[in-house]
Amino acid sequence: LQAVFPGNVLTNDGTGVFFNNPAITNSSQVEIRSKQGVSPSGPATVTFPLLIMNGGQFDNGNPGVIDIQGQIEVVSNAIFYVDTGDGRPIQIDAHITGANNIEYHDSDANMTGGLDITCPTNTYTGTWNIVQGPLLGSGTNSLGTNSITIGATGSLETLYDLHSSNAILSLNGVFYLHQNDTFHSVILGSSALSAGTYTAAQLCSTYPRYFPTNWVGHY
């Protein structure tokens, strides 16, 4: 299933405050909701020549993967989420620009869905706030050099060496570490990790709560 927005620009205005199913909760928040069916041939795709996220939400409202293509500009808190059900990933192939926050909420803590960022030329300079669910940087340089916050029921994984020497990683969930990743500072819960270079084995042994040796939820 492939869909293309027929105009040049779609602006998703909203309050910037997350609501699950705002139409049901009578919130003033607004959202774009994907309603694709499960395709045996791969993800459903939707292309926006330019999607401006100005405080609104994007919801994967049906089972299966939704792949967002085109360009996304983040001008206010941009919320991506899954309203219910397991295993509903959101894949963003779109080129991401802007300097505000991207926030992600999965509907459960089973780590079977997630937010997959693929574009290697992203110029996005805002922060990543993963409240629940996995954040996967699968495209080289796709996460930029930005600060990342992982909630207690969230996770982080990169498939490339991430070098964010000016950024802060605030880790309350887990980091599946198998690359050479660099941050200016790392906060584990409420404690700062001492400056230095650590192997994955050292971190897994010393801080198993944050750096698990066995990955139970994976794409």
CSV table of C-alpha atoms in Angstrom, one decimal:
chain,number,residue,atom,x,y,z
A,1,LEU,CA,0.0,0.0,0.0
A,2,GLN,CA,1.4,3.4,-1.1
A,3,ALA,CA,-0.1,6.8,-0.5
A,4,VAL,CA,1.2,10.2,-1.5
A,5,PHE,CA,-0.1,13.5,-0.1
A,6,PRO,CA,-1.5,15.4,-3.1
A,7,GLY,CA,-0.4,18.8,-2.0
A,8,ASN,CA,3.0,20.4,-1.4
A,9,VAL,CA,2.9,21.1,2.3
A,10,LEU,CA,0.9,19.6,5.2
A,11,THR,CA,1.1,21.3,8.5
A,12,ASN,CA,0.2,19.2,11.6
A,13,ASP,CA,-0.6,21.8,14.2
A,14,GLY,CA,-1.3,20.9,17.8
A,15,THR,CA,-0.7,21.5,21.5
A,16,GLY,CA,2.6,19.6,21.7
A,17,VAL,CA,1.2,17.6,24.6
A,18,PHE,CA,0.7,13.9,24.1
A,19,PHE,CA,-2.7,12.3,24.3
A,20,ASN,CA,-3.5,8.7,23.4
A,21,ASN,CA,-6.5,8.8,21.0
A,22,PRO,CA,-7.3,12.5,21.4
A,23,ALA,CA,-10.7,12.1,19.7
A,24,ILE,CA,-11.8,9.7,22.4
A,25,THR,CA,-10.4,11.7,25.3
A,26,ASN,CA,-11.9,14.9,23.9
A,27,SER,CA,-8.6,16.6,23.9
A,28,SER,CA,-7.8,19.7,21.8
A,29,GLN,CA,-4.8,17.8,20.5
A,30,VAL,CA,-4.8,16.8,16.8
A,31,GLU,CA,-3.1,14.0,14.9
A,32,ILE,CA,-2.5,12.3,11.6
A,33,ARG,CA,-3.5,8.6,12.0
A,34,SER,CA,-2.4,5.9,9.5
A,35,LYS,CA,-5.0,3.2,8.9
A,36,GLN,CA,-3.1,0.8,6.6
A,37,GLY,CA,-3.7,-2.9,6.4
A,38,VAL,CA,-1.0,-5.5,7.0
A,39,SER,CA,0.9,-6.0,3.7
A,40,PRO,CA,2.7,-9.3,3.1
A,41,SER,CA,5.0,-7.6,0.7
A,42,GLY,CA,6.4,-5.0,3.1
A,43,PRO,CA,5.6,-1.8,4.9
A,44,ALA,CA,2.8,0.5,3.9
A,45,THR,CA,4.2,3.9,2.8
A,46,VAL,CA,3.0,7.4,2.9
A,47,THR,CA,4.9,10.2,1.2
A,48,PHE,CA,4.7,13.9,2.2
A,49,PRO,CA,6.6,16.4,0.0
A,50,LEU,CA,6.9,18.4,3.2
A,51,LEU,CA,5.2,17.5,6.5
A,52,ILE,CA,5.6,20.3,9.1
A,53,MET,CA,5.2,18.9,12.6
A,54,ASN,CA,4.0,21.9,14.7
A,55,GLY,CA,2.9,20.3,17.9
A,56,GLY,CA,0.6,17.6,16.4
A,57,GLN,CA,0.9,13.8,16.6
A,58,PHE,CA,1.4,11.0,14.1
A,59,ASP,CA,-0.2,7.7,15.1
A,60,ASN,CA,0.3,4.2,13.7
A,61,GLY,CA,-3.3,3.3,14.2
A,62,ASN,CA,-3.4,-0.1,12.5
A,63,PRO,CA,-1.2,-3.3,12.7
A,64,GLY,CA,1.8,-3.4,10.5
A,65,VAL,CA,4.7,-1.1,9.7
A,66,ILE,CA,4.0,2.5,8.4
A,67,ASP,CA,6.9,4.0,6.5
A,68,ILE,CA,6.9,7.8,6.3
A,69,GLN,CA,8.8,9.2,3.3
A,70,GLY,CA,9.5,12.6,1.8
A,71,GLN,CA,10.5,15.4,4.2
A,72,ILE,CA,9.6,16.2,7.8
A,73,GLU,CA,10.3,19.6,9.4
A,74,VAL,CA,10.1,19.7,13.2
A,75,VAL,CA,9.1,23.2,14.4
A,76,SER,CA,7.4,22.3,17.7
A,77,ASN,CA,7.2,19.2,19.8
A,78,ALA,CA,6.6,16.4,17.3
A,79,ILE,CA,4.9,13.3,18.7
A,80,PHE,CA,5.0,9.9,17.1
A,81,TYR,CA,3.1,7.1,18.8
A,82,VAL,CA,1.2,3.8,18.6
A,83,ASP,CA,-2.3,3.9,20.2
A,84,THR,CA,-2.8,0.2,21.0
A,85,GLY,CA,-1.5,-3.2,20.1
A,86,ASP,CA,1.9,-4.8,19.8
A,87,GLY,CA,4.4,-4.8,17.0
A,88,ARG,CA,3.4,-1.6,15.1
A,89,PRO,CA,6.7,0.1,14.1
A,90,ILE,CA,7.0,3.5,12.6
A,91,GLN,CA,9.8,3.7,10.0
A,92,ILE,CA,10.9,7.2,9.0
A,93,ASP,CA,12.8,7.3,5.7
A,94,ALA,CA,11.9,10.9,5.3
A,95,HIS,CA,14.6,13.6,5.5
A,96,ILE,CA,14.2,15.2,8.9
A,97,THR,CA,15.0,18.9,9.5
A,98,GLY,CA,14.3,21.4,12.3
A,99,ALA,CA,15.5,22.0,15.8
A,100,ASN,CA,12.6,21.0,18.2
A,101,ASN,CA,11.9,17.8,20.1
A,102,ILE,CA,10.8,14.5,18.7
A,103,GLU,CA,8.8,12.4,21.2
A,104,TYR,CA,7.9,8.7,20.9
A,105,HIS,CA,5.3,6.6,22.8
A,106,ASP,CA,4.8,2.9,22.0
A,107,SER,CA,1.5,1.4,23.3
A,108,ASP,CA,3.3,-1.2,25.4
A,109,ALA,CA,6.7,-2.1,26.8
A,110,ASN,CA,7.2,-5.3,25.0
A,111,MET,CA,9.8,-3.8,22.6
A,112,THR,CA,8.2,-5.3,19.5
A,113,GLY,CA,7.4,-2.1,17.7
A,114,GLY,CA,9.6,1.0,17.7
A,115,LEU,CA,10.7,4.1,15.9
A,116,ASP,CA,13.2,3.3,13.1
A,117,ILE,CA,15.2,6.3,11.7
A,118,THR,CA,16.9,5.5,8.4
A,119,CYS,CA,17.8,8.7,6.4
A,120,PRO,CA,21.6,9.2,6.4
A,121,THR,CA,21.4,12.9,5.4
A,122,ASN,CA,19.1,14.2,8.3
A,123,THR,CA,20.0,17.7,9.4
A,124,TYR,CA,17.7,17.6,12.4
A,125,THR,CA,19.3,19.2,15.5
A,126,GLY,CA,16.5,18.7,18.1
A,127,THR,CA,16.5,16.2,20.9
A,128,TRP,CA,15.0,12.7,21.0
A,129,ASN,CA,12.7,11.8,23.8
A,130,ILE,CA,11.8,8.1,23.9
A,131,VAL,CA,9.1,7.8,26.6
A,132,GLN,CA,8.4,4.1,25.8
A,133,GLY,CA,9.5,1.7,23.1
A,134,PRO,CA,12.7,1.3,21.0
A,135,LEU,CA,14.5,3.9,19.1
A,136,LEU,CA,16.6,2.4,16.3
A,137,GLY,CA,19.1,4.5,14.3
A,138,SER,CA,19.5,2.1,11.3
A,139,GLY,CA,20.7,4.6,8.8
A,140,THR,CA,24.3,5.9,9.1
A,141,ASN,CA,24.2,9.3,10.9
A,142,SER,CA,20.4,9.2,11.0
A,143,LEU,CA,20.1,10.3,14.6
A,144,GLY,CA,22.4,13.3,14.1
A,145,THR,CA,24.5,14.5,17.0
A,146,ASN,CA,21.6,15.3,19.3
A,147,SER,CA,20.9,14.6,22.9
A,148,ILE,CA,18.8,11.5,23.6
A,149,THR,CA,16.5,10.7,26.6
A,150,ILE,CA,15.4,7.1,27.0
A,151,GLY,CA,12.5,6.4,29.4
A,152,ALA,CA,12.4,3.6,31.9
A,153,THR,CA,10.4,1.4,29.4
A,154,GLY,CA,12.4,2.6,26.3
A,155,SER,CA,15.5,1.4,24.5
A,156,LEU,CA,18.2,2.7,22.2
A,157,GLU,CA,20.1,0.8,19.4
A,158,THR,CA,22.3,2.1,16.6
A,159,LEU,CA,23.5,0.1,13.6
A,160,TYR,CA,26.4,2.5,13.0
A,161,ASP,CA,29.1,4.3,15.1
A,162,LEU,CA,27.3,7.3,16.7
A,163,HIS,CA,29.6,10.2,17.5
A,164,SER,CA,27.8,12.9,19.5
A,165,SER,CA,30.6,14.5,21.4
A,166,ASN,CA,28.5,17.5,22.5
A,167,ALA,CA,25.3,15.6,23.4
A,168,ILE,CA,23.9,14.0,26.5
A,169,LEU,CA,22.5,10.5,26.7
A,170,SER,CA,20.0,10.3,29.6
A,171,LEU,CA,19.4,6.5,30.0
A,172,ASN,CA,16.6,5.3,32.2
A,173,GLY,CA,15.8,2.3,30.0
A,174,VAL,CA,18.3,0.1,28.1
A,175,PHE,CA,20.9,0.5,25.5
A,176,TYR,CA,21.6,-2.4,23.2
A,177,LEU,CA,25.3,-1.6,22.6
A,178,HIS,CA,27.3,-3.2,19.8
A,179,GLN,CA,28.8,-0.1,18.0
A,180,ASN,CA,31.4,2.5,19.0
A,181,ASP,CA,29.1,5.3,20.3
A,182,THR,CA,30.4,8.5,21.8
A,183,PHE,CA,28.6,11.1,23.9
A,184,HIS,CA,29.7,14.2,25.9
A,185,SER,CA,28.1,12.7,29.0
A,186,VAL,CA,26.0,9.7,29.9
A,187,ILE,CA,23.5,9.8,32.8
A,188,LEU,CA,22.4,6.3,34.1
A,189,GLY,CA,19.2,6.9,36.0
A,190,SER,CA,20.3,9.7,38.3
A,191,SER,CA,24.0,9.0,38.3
A,192,ALA,CA,26.6,10.3,35.8
A,193,LEU,CA,28.8,7.7,34.2
A,194,SER,CA,32.5,8.7,34.8
A,195,ALA,CA,34.3,10.1,31.8
A,196,GLY,CA,36.2,7.5,29.9
A,197,THR,CA,36.1,4.8,27.2
A,198,TYR,CA,34.3,1.6,28.1
A,199,THR,CA,33.9,-1.7,26.2
A,200,ALA,CA,30.4,-3.1,25.8
A,201,ALA,CA,31.5,-6.0,28.0
A,202,GLN,CA,32.5,-3.7,30.8
A,203,LEU,CA,29.2,-1.8,30.7
A,204,CYS,CA,27.1,-4.9,30.5
A,205,SER,CA,29.0,-6.4,33.5
A,206,THR,CA,28.9,-3.2,35.7
A,207,TYR,CA,25.5,-1.8,34.7
A,208,PRO,CA,23.4,-4.7,33.5
A,209,ARG,CA,20.2,-2.7,34.3
A,210,TYR,CA,21.1,-0.3,31.5
A,211,PHE,CA,23.3,-2.4,29.1
A,212,PRO,CA,21.7,-5.9,28.8
A,213,THR,CA,23.7,-8.8,27.3
A,214,ASN,CA,20.6,-10.4,25.9
A,215,TRP,CA,18.2,-8.5,23.8
A,216,VAL,CA,14.6,-9.6,24.3
A,217,GLY,CA,13.0,-7.1,21.9
A,218,HIS,CA,14.4,-6.6,18.5
A,219,TYR,CA,13.3,-5.6,15.0
